[in-house]
Short mmCIF file of N, CA and C in Angstrom, two decimals:
data_model
loop_
_atom_site.label_atom_id
_atom_site.label_comp_id
_atom_site.label_asym_id
_atom_site.label_seq_id
_atom_site.Cartn_x
_atom_site.Cartn_y
_atom_site.Cartn_z
N UNK A 30 4.16 4.01 9.55
CA UNK A 30 3.07 4.10 10.49
C UNK A 30 2.52 2.70 10.72
N UNK A 31 2.18 2.42 11.94
CA UNK A 31 1.63 1.12 12.26
C UNK A 31 0.32 1.29 13.03
N UNK A 32 -0.53 0.31 12.91
CA UNK A 32 -1.80 0.34 13.61
C UNK A 32 -1.52 0.19 15.10
N UNK A 33 -2.11 1.05 15.90
CA UNK A 33 -1.94 0.98 17.35
C UNK A 33 -2.76 -0.17 17.90
N UNK A 34 -2.30 -0.82 18.98
CA UNK A 34 -3.01 -1.98 19.53
C UNK A 34 -4.44 -1.67 19.96
N UNK A 35 -4.70 -0.45 20.47
CA UNK A 35 -6.05 -0.14 20.95
C UNK A 35 -7.07 -0.12 19.83
N UNK A 36 -6.63 0.01 18.59
CA UNK A 36 -7.55 0.15 17.47
C UNK A 36 -8.42 -1.09 17.28
N UNK A 37 -7.91 -2.25 17.65
CA UNK A 37 -8.68 -3.47 17.44
C UNK A 37 -9.85 -3.57 18.41
N UNK A 38 -9.87 -2.75 19.45
CA UNK A 38 -10.91 -2.85 20.48
C UNK A 38 -11.80 -1.62 20.55
N UNK A 39 -11.55 -0.61 19.74
CA UNK A 39 -12.27 0.66 19.81
C UNK A 39 -13.49 0.62 18.90
N UNK A 40 -14.69 0.72 19.48
CA UNK A 40 -15.92 0.62 18.71
C UNK A 40 -16.25 1.90 17.94
N UNK A 41 -15.57 3.02 18.23
CA UNK A 41 -15.83 4.28 17.53
C UNK A 41 -14.87 4.49 16.35
N UNK A 42 -14.15 3.49 16.03
CA UNK A 42 -13.14 3.61 14.99
C UNK A 42 -13.71 3.21 13.64
N UNK A 43 -13.43 4.03 12.62
CA UNK A 43 -13.77 3.69 11.23
C UNK A 43 -12.49 3.25 10.55
N UNK A 44 -12.58 2.17 9.81
CA UNK A 44 -11.38 1.70 9.13
C UNK A 44 -11.68 1.05 7.81
N UNK A 45 -10.65 0.98 7.00
CA UNK A 45 -10.80 0.40 5.67
C UNK A 45 -9.46 -0.18 5.23
N UNK A 46 -9.50 -1.23 4.44
CA UNK A 46 -8.28 -1.81 3.87
C UNK A 46 -8.37 -1.76 2.36
N UNK A 47 -7.26 -1.46 1.74
CA UNK A 47 -7.17 -1.44 0.28
C UNK A 47 -6.03 -2.37 -0.13
N UNK A 48 -6.23 -3.05 -1.24
CA UNK A 48 -5.16 -3.91 -1.74
C UNK A 48 -4.83 -3.55 -3.18
N UNK A 49 -3.59 -3.77 -3.52
CA UNK A 49 -3.12 -3.60 -4.90
C UNK A 49 -2.23 -4.79 -5.21
N UNK A 50 -2.20 -5.16 -6.46
CA UNK A 50 -1.41 -6.30 -6.90
C UNK A 50 -0.63 -5.86 -8.15
N UNK A 51 0.68 -6.10 -8.11
CA UNK A 51 1.53 -5.79 -9.26
C UNK A 51 2.08 -7.11 -9.78
N UNK A 52 1.86 -7.36 -11.06
CA UNK A 52 2.33 -8.60 -11.69
C UNK A 52 3.60 -8.28 -12.48
N UNK A 53 4.63 -9.08 -12.22
CA UNK A 53 5.94 -8.87 -12.84
C UNK A 53 6.39 -10.12 -13.59
N UNK A 54 7.16 -9.95 -14.65
CA UNK A 54 7.77 -11.13 -15.29
C UNK A 54 8.68 -11.83 -14.28
N UNK A 55 8.90 -13.11 -14.45
CA UNK A 55 9.66 -13.88 -13.46
C UNK A 55 11.08 -13.36 -13.24
N UNK A 56 11.75 -12.93 -14.30
CA UNK A 56 13.13 -12.45 -14.09
C UNK A 56 13.14 -11.16 -13.27
N UNK A 57 12.14 -10.32 -13.44
CA UNK A 57 12.04 -9.09 -12.66
C UNK A 57 11.67 -9.42 -11.22
N UNK A 58 10.73 -10.34 -11.03
CA UNK A 58 10.33 -10.76 -9.68
C UNK A 58 11.52 -11.38 -8.95
N UNK A 59 12.33 -12.18 -9.67
CA UNK A 59 13.50 -12.80 -9.04
C UNK A 59 14.51 -11.75 -8.59
N UNK A 60 14.61 -10.64 -9.32
CA UNK A 60 15.48 -9.54 -8.88
C UNK A 60 15.02 -9.01 -7.52
N UNK A 61 13.71 -8.95 -7.32
CA UNK A 61 13.19 -8.48 -6.04
C UNK A 61 13.48 -9.50 -4.94
N UNK A 62 13.31 -10.77 -5.25
CA UNK A 62 13.60 -11.82 -4.27
C UNK A 62 15.06 -11.73 -3.83
N UNK A 63 15.95 -11.50 -4.78
CA UNK A 63 17.39 -11.43 -4.50
C UNK A 63 17.83 -10.02 -4.09
N UNK A 64 16.90 -9.07 -4.05
CA UNK A 64 17.20 -7.66 -3.76
C UNK A 64 18.31 -7.14 -4.68
N UNK A 65 18.16 -7.40 -5.97
CA UNK A 65 19.17 -7.03 -6.95
C UNK A 65 18.65 -6.01 -7.98
N UNK A 66 17.56 -5.33 -7.68
CA UNK A 66 17.06 -4.32 -8.60
C UNK A 66 18.06 -3.16 -8.65
N UNK A 67 18.34 -2.68 -9.84
CA UNK A 67 19.34 -1.63 -10.02
C UNK A 67 18.98 -0.34 -9.28
N UNK A 68 17.70 -0.12 -9.02
CA UNK A 68 17.28 1.12 -8.36
C UNK A 68 17.20 1.00 -6.84
N UNK A 69 17.52 -0.18 -6.30
CA UNK A 69 17.54 -0.31 -4.84
C UNK A 69 16.48 -1.25 -4.31
N UNK A 70 16.18 -1.11 -3.02
CA UNK A 70 15.22 -1.96 -2.33
C UNK A 70 13.80 -1.51 -2.70
N UNK A 71 13.23 -2.16 -3.68
CA UNK A 71 11.94 -1.76 -4.24
C UNK A 71 10.83 -1.79 -3.19
N UNK A 72 10.78 -2.84 -2.40
CA UNK A 72 9.69 -2.98 -1.43
C UNK A 72 9.77 -1.90 -0.35
N UNK A 73 10.97 -1.61 0.12
CA UNK A 73 11.13 -0.56 1.15
C UNK A 73 10.78 0.82 0.60
N UNK A 74 11.23 1.10 -0.61
CA UNK A 74 10.93 2.40 -1.22
C UNK A 74 9.43 2.53 -1.48
N UNK A 75 8.80 1.46 -1.93
CA UNK A 75 7.35 1.48 -2.18
C UNK A 75 6.58 1.71 -0.88
N UNK A 76 7.02 1.10 0.21
CA UNK A 76 6.39 1.31 1.52
C UNK A 76 6.49 2.78 1.93
N UNK A 77 7.68 3.33 1.81
CA UNK A 77 7.89 4.73 2.18
C UNK A 77 7.07 5.67 1.30
N UNK A 78 7.05 5.41 0.00
CA UNK A 78 6.28 6.26 -0.92
C UNK A 78 4.79 6.21 -0.59
N UNK A 79 4.28 5.04 -0.27
CA UNK A 79 2.87 4.91 0.09
C UNK A 79 2.52 5.67 1.36
N UNK A 80 3.40 5.59 2.36
CA UNK A 80 3.16 6.33 3.60
C UNK A 80 3.20 7.83 3.38
N UNK A 81 4.16 8.28 2.58
CA UNK A 81 4.26 9.71 2.29
C UNK A 81 3.03 10.19 1.51
N UNK A 82 2.57 9.39 0.58
CA UNK A 82 1.40 9.76 -0.22
C UNK A 82 0.15 9.82 0.65
N UNK A 83 0.01 8.87 1.58
CA UNK A 83 -1.16 8.85 2.45
C UNK A 83 -1.28 10.15 3.23
N UNK A 84 -0.14 10.69 3.65
CA UNK A 84 -0.14 11.95 4.39
C UNK A 84 -0.58 13.13 3.52
N UNK A 85 -0.50 12.97 2.22
CA UNK A 85 -0.86 14.04 1.28
C UNK A 85 -2.21 13.83 0.62
N UNK A 86 -3.01 12.92 1.13
CA UNK A 86 -4.29 12.59 0.49
C UNK A 86 -5.14 13.83 0.27
N UNK A 87 -5.23 14.71 1.24
CA UNK A 87 -6.03 15.94 1.11
C UNK A 87 -5.54 16.84 -0.01
N UNK A 88 -4.24 16.83 -0.28
CA UNK A 88 -3.67 17.63 -1.36
C UNK A 88 -3.87 16.95 -2.71
N UNK A 89 -3.69 15.64 -2.73
CA UNK A 89 -3.80 14.89 -3.98
C UNK A 89 -5.24 14.75 -4.46
N UNK A 90 -6.17 14.67 -3.52
CA UNK A 90 -7.59 14.51 -3.85
C UNK A 90 -8.37 15.62 -3.16
N UNK A 91 -8.49 16.78 -3.81
CA UNK A 91 -9.21 17.90 -3.19
C UNK A 91 -10.61 17.48 -2.75
N UNK A 92 -11.02 17.98 -1.62
CA UNK A 92 -12.31 17.61 -1.07
C UNK A 92 -12.19 16.54 -0.01
N UNK A 93 -10.98 15.97 0.12
CA UNK A 93 -10.75 14.95 1.13
C UNK A 93 -9.79 15.49 2.17
N UNK A 94 -10.01 16.70 2.62
CA UNK A 94 -9.15 17.29 3.63
C UNK A 94 -9.26 16.53 4.94
N UNK A 95 -8.14 16.34 5.58
CA UNK A 95 -8.10 15.60 6.83
C UNK A 95 -7.77 16.55 7.97
N UNK A 96 -8.52 16.48 9.05
CA UNK A 96 -8.21 17.31 10.21
C UNK A 96 -7.03 16.73 10.98
N UNK A 97 -6.83 15.43 10.88
CA UNK A 97 -5.65 14.76 11.44
C UNK A 97 -5.40 13.51 10.60
N UNK A 98 -4.22 12.98 10.73
CA UNK A 98 -3.88 11.81 9.92
C UNK A 98 -4.37 10.54 10.58
N UNK A 99 -5.06 9.69 9.82
CA UNK A 99 -5.51 8.41 10.37
C UNK A 99 -4.31 7.51 10.65
N UNK A 100 -4.54 6.49 11.44
CA UNK A 100 -3.53 5.46 11.65
C UNK A 100 -3.43 4.65 10.35
N UNK A 101 -2.21 4.30 9.98
CA UNK A 101 -2.02 3.58 8.73
C UNK A 101 -1.09 2.40 8.95
N UNK A 102 -1.47 1.27 8.41
CA UNK A 102 -0.59 0.10 8.36
C UNK A 102 -0.42 -0.23 6.88
N UNK A 103 0.82 -0.28 6.43
CA UNK A 103 1.10 -0.52 5.02
C UNK A 103 2.08 -1.67 4.89
N UNK A 104 1.69 -2.67 4.13
CA UNK A 104 2.51 -3.85 3.92
C UNK A 104 2.74 -4.04 2.43
N UNK A 105 3.99 -4.07 2.01
CA UNK A 105 4.35 -4.32 0.61
C UNK A 105 5.26 -5.54 0.62
N UNK A 106 4.80 -6.62 -0.01
CA UNK A 106 5.58 -7.86 0.07
C UNK A 106 5.44 -8.68 -1.20
N UNK A 107 6.38 -9.59 -1.37
CA UNK A 107 6.30 -10.55 -2.46
C UNK A 107 5.23 -11.56 -2.09
N UNK A 108 4.38 -11.87 -3.05
CA UNK A 108 3.31 -12.85 -2.80
C UNK A 108 3.95 -14.20 -2.50
N UNK A 109 3.68 -14.75 -1.31
CA UNK A 109 4.35 -16.01 -0.95
C UNK A 109 3.90 -17.21 -1.78
N UNK A 110 2.65 -17.22 -2.18
CA UNK A 110 2.14 -18.40 -2.89
C UNK A 110 2.00 -18.19 -4.39
N UNK A 111 2.24 -16.96 -4.86
CA UNK A 111 2.09 -16.68 -6.29
C UNK A 111 3.35 -15.97 -6.80
N UNK A 112 4.34 -16.72 -7.27
CA UNK A 112 5.54 -16.09 -7.80
C UNK A 112 5.19 -15.13 -8.93
N UNK A 113 5.89 -14.00 -8.95
CA UNK A 113 5.65 -13.01 -9.99
C UNK A 113 4.72 -11.90 -9.56
N UNK A 114 4.28 -11.91 -8.30
CA UNK A 114 3.37 -10.86 -7.85
C UNK A 114 3.89 -10.18 -6.59
N UNK A 115 3.62 -8.88 -6.53
CA UNK A 115 3.87 -8.08 -5.33
C UNK A 115 2.50 -7.67 -4.81
N UNK A 116 2.28 -7.88 -3.53
CA UNK A 116 1.01 -7.53 -2.91
C UNK A 116 1.20 -6.30 -2.02
N UNK A 117 0.26 -5.37 -2.12
CA UNK A 117 0.25 -4.18 -1.28
C UNK A 117 -1.05 -4.21 -0.49
N UNK A 118 -0.94 -4.07 0.82
CA UNK A 118 -2.12 -4.01 1.67
C UNK A 118 -2.00 -2.78 2.55
N UNK A 119 -2.93 -1.86 2.42
CA UNK A 119 -2.94 -0.62 3.20
C UNK A 119 -4.22 -0.58 4.03
N UNK A 120 -4.07 -0.43 5.33
CA UNK A 120 -5.22 -0.32 6.23
C UNK A 120 -5.14 1.03 6.93
N UNK A 121 -6.23 1.79 6.87
CA UNK A 121 -6.28 3.09 7.54
C UNK A 121 -7.47 3.10 8.48
N UNK A 122 -7.30 3.75 9.62
CA UNK A 122 -8.37 3.83 10.61
C UNK A 122 -8.32 5.18 11.31
N UNK A 123 -9.50 5.67 11.68
CA UNK A 123 -9.59 6.97 12.33
C UNK A 123 -10.88 7.07 13.12
N UNK A 124 -10.88 7.94 14.09
CA UNK A 124 -12.12 8.29 14.80
C UNK A 124 -12.82 9.36 13.99
N UNK A 125 -14.13 9.38 14.03
CA UNK A 125 -14.85 10.42 13.30
C UNK A 125 -15.11 10.03 11.86
N UNK A 126 -15.37 11.04 11.05
CA UNK A 126 -15.80 10.78 9.67
C UNK A 126 -14.71 11.08 8.65
N UNK A 127 -13.49 10.86 9.03
CA UNK A 127 -12.39 11.08 8.10
C UNK A 127 -12.51 10.14 6.91
N UNK A 128 -11.93 10.52 5.83
CA UNK A 128 -12.01 9.74 4.58
C UNK A 128 -10.93 8.67 4.56
N UNK A 129 -11.07 7.68 5.43
CA UNK A 129 -10.04 6.66 5.56
C UNK A 129 -9.93 5.80 4.29
N UNK A 130 -11.00 5.67 3.55
CA UNK A 130 -10.95 4.90 2.30
C UNK A 130 -10.00 5.54 1.31
N UNK A 131 -10.06 6.84 1.19
CA UNK A 131 -9.15 7.53 0.26
C UNK A 131 -7.70 7.45 0.73
N UNK A 132 -7.49 7.49 2.03
CA UNK A 132 -6.13 7.38 2.56
C UNK A 132 -5.57 5.99 2.23
N UNK A 133 -6.33 4.94 2.49
CA UNK A 133 -5.88 3.58 2.20
C UNK A 133 -5.66 3.38 0.70
N UNK A 134 -6.60 3.85 -0.11
CA UNK A 134 -6.46 3.70 -1.57
C UNK A 134 -5.25 4.47 -2.10
N UNK A 135 -5.03 5.67 -1.57
CA UNK A 135 -3.87 6.47 -2.00
C UNK A 135 -2.57 5.76 -1.65
N UNK A 136 -2.48 5.25 -0.44
CA UNK A 136 -1.26 4.55 -0.01
C UNK A 136 -1.01 3.32 -0.89
N UNK A 137 -2.04 2.53 -1.12
CA UNK A 137 -1.90 1.32 -1.94
C UNK A 137 -1.54 1.67 -3.39
N UNK A 138 -2.21 2.68 -3.94
CA UNK A 138 -1.97 3.05 -5.33
C UNK A 138 -0.54 3.55 -5.54
N UNK A 139 -0.08 4.43 -4.67
CA UNK A 139 1.27 5.00 -4.85
C UNK A 139 2.33 3.93 -4.59
N UNK A 140 2.09 3.03 -3.64
CA UNK A 140 3.04 1.93 -3.44
C UNK A 140 3.13 1.07 -4.69
N UNK A 141 1.99 0.73 -5.28
CA UNK A 141 1.98 -0.08 -6.50
C UNK A 141 2.66 0.66 -7.66
N UNK A 142 2.39 1.95 -7.79
CA UNK A 142 3.04 2.75 -8.83
C UNK A 142 4.55 2.78 -8.65
N UNK A 143 4.99 2.83 -7.41
CA UNK A 143 6.42 2.86 -7.14
C UNK A 143 7.07 1.53 -7.53
N UNK A 144 6.43 0.42 -7.20
CA UNK A 144 6.95 -0.89 -7.62
C UNK A 144 7.04 -0.92 -9.15
N UNK A 145 5.96 -0.52 -9.80
CA UNK A 145 5.94 -0.49 -11.27
C UNK A 145 7.08 0.36 -11.82
N UNK A 146 7.22 1.57 -11.29
CA UNK A 146 8.23 2.50 -11.79
C UNK A 146 9.65 1.97 -11.60
N UNK A 147 9.90 1.39 -10.44
CA UNK A 147 11.25 0.91 -10.16
C UNK A 147 11.59 -0.37 -10.94
N UNK A 148 10.58 -1.10 -11.39
CA UNK A 148 10.82 -2.36 -12.11
C UNK A 148 10.71 -2.23 -13.62
N UNK A 149 10.16 -1.13 -14.12
CA UNK A 149 9.92 -1.03 -15.56
C UNK A 149 11.20 -1.02 -16.39
N UNK A 150 12.33 -0.62 -15.81
CA UNK A 150 13.59 -0.64 -16.55
C UNK A 150 14.01 -2.08 -16.84
N UNK A 151 13.65 -2.99 -15.94
CA UNK A 151 13.99 -4.40 -16.11
C UNK A 151 13.05 -5.07 -17.11
N UNK A 152 11.78 -4.61 -17.13
CA UNK A 152 10.81 -5.20 -18.06
C UNK A 152 9.66 -4.23 -18.29
N UNK A 153 9.26 -4.12 -19.51
CA UNK A 153 8.10 -3.28 -19.85
C UNK A 153 6.79 -4.05 -19.67
N UNK A 154 6.86 -5.29 -19.19
CA UNK A 154 5.67 -6.13 -19.04
C UNK A 154 5.06 -6.08 -17.64
N UNK A 155 5.54 -5.18 -16.80
CA UNK A 155 4.97 -5.04 -15.46
C UNK A 155 3.55 -4.48 -15.56
N UNK A 156 2.65 -4.99 -14.72
CA UNK A 156 1.24 -4.58 -14.78
C UNK A 156 0.70 -4.40 -13.37
N UNK A 157 0.04 -3.26 -13.14
CA UNK A 157 -0.72 -3.10 -11.91
C UNK A 157 -2.08 -3.72 -12.22
N UNK A 158 -2.33 -4.87 -11.62
CA UNK A 158 -3.49 -5.66 -12.00
C UNK A 158 -4.73 -5.31 -11.20
N UNK A 159 -4.57 -4.83 -10.00
CA UNK A 159 -5.72 -4.66 -9.13
C UNK A 159 -5.47 -3.52 -8.15
N UNK A 160 -6.49 -2.74 -7.88
CA UNK A 160 -6.50 -1.75 -6.81
C UNK A 160 -7.94 -1.67 -6.34
N UNK A 161 -8.19 -2.13 -5.12
CA UNK A 161 -9.57 -2.20 -4.66
C UNK A 161 -9.65 -2.10 -3.14
N UNK A 162 -10.81 -1.68 -2.65
CA UNK A 162 -11.07 -1.74 -1.22
C UNK A 162 -11.40 -3.19 -0.89
N UNK A 163 -10.77 -3.73 0.12
CA UNK A 163 -10.99 -5.13 0.44
C UNK A 163 -11.90 -5.33 1.64
N UNK A 164 -11.92 -4.38 2.59
CA UNK A 164 -12.82 -4.50 3.72
C UNK A 164 -13.00 -3.15 4.39
N UNK A 165 -14.09 -3.03 5.09
CA UNK A 165 -14.42 -1.80 5.79
C UNK A 165 -15.06 -2.17 7.13
N UNK A 166 -14.76 -1.40 8.15
CA UNK A 166 -15.39 -1.69 9.44
C UNK A 166 -15.68 -0.39 10.17
N UNK A 167 -16.65 -0.46 11.03
CA UNK A 167 -16.99 0.67 11.89
C UNK A 167 -17.47 0.15 13.21
#
C-alpha cells in the first residue's frame, strides 16, 4: 500500500507515523546487504508481513475496529548511515476518527518482528531497539 498523492493536501486527513529499529550484529547485517539470508529476502518479507498485519489491526487489538482500511506507506530498509540497523517506517492516514496510530504501530511492530525472526538463526544477538510514534498530523 502506498500513500496516495492527494493525502498531502487534504486538511480532513488524520495521519500518524511509527518507527521501529532492529539492531543486528555486523555479520547478520552484511547478509542482508548481500541478500544472502538463508530464509530469503528479509526486507521484502518484513514489508509484506507489516502490510498484512496492518489490515488485521481490528482483530489483533480488539476495540480498534476499522470501518475501512487507512492508507498505509511502509518502508523497511537498511539504515544508510548506521551499519547494523534496519529501519522500519510506517505511515497511516485516514479520514474520520479511525485508529491510524494503532495501524501504523501494528505495521511497524510486525515488520520489526519479522526481521528479528528471519535473522535470529544467524545470530541470537538481534534486538528490536525501538518502536514509537514519530509524528502525528491532522
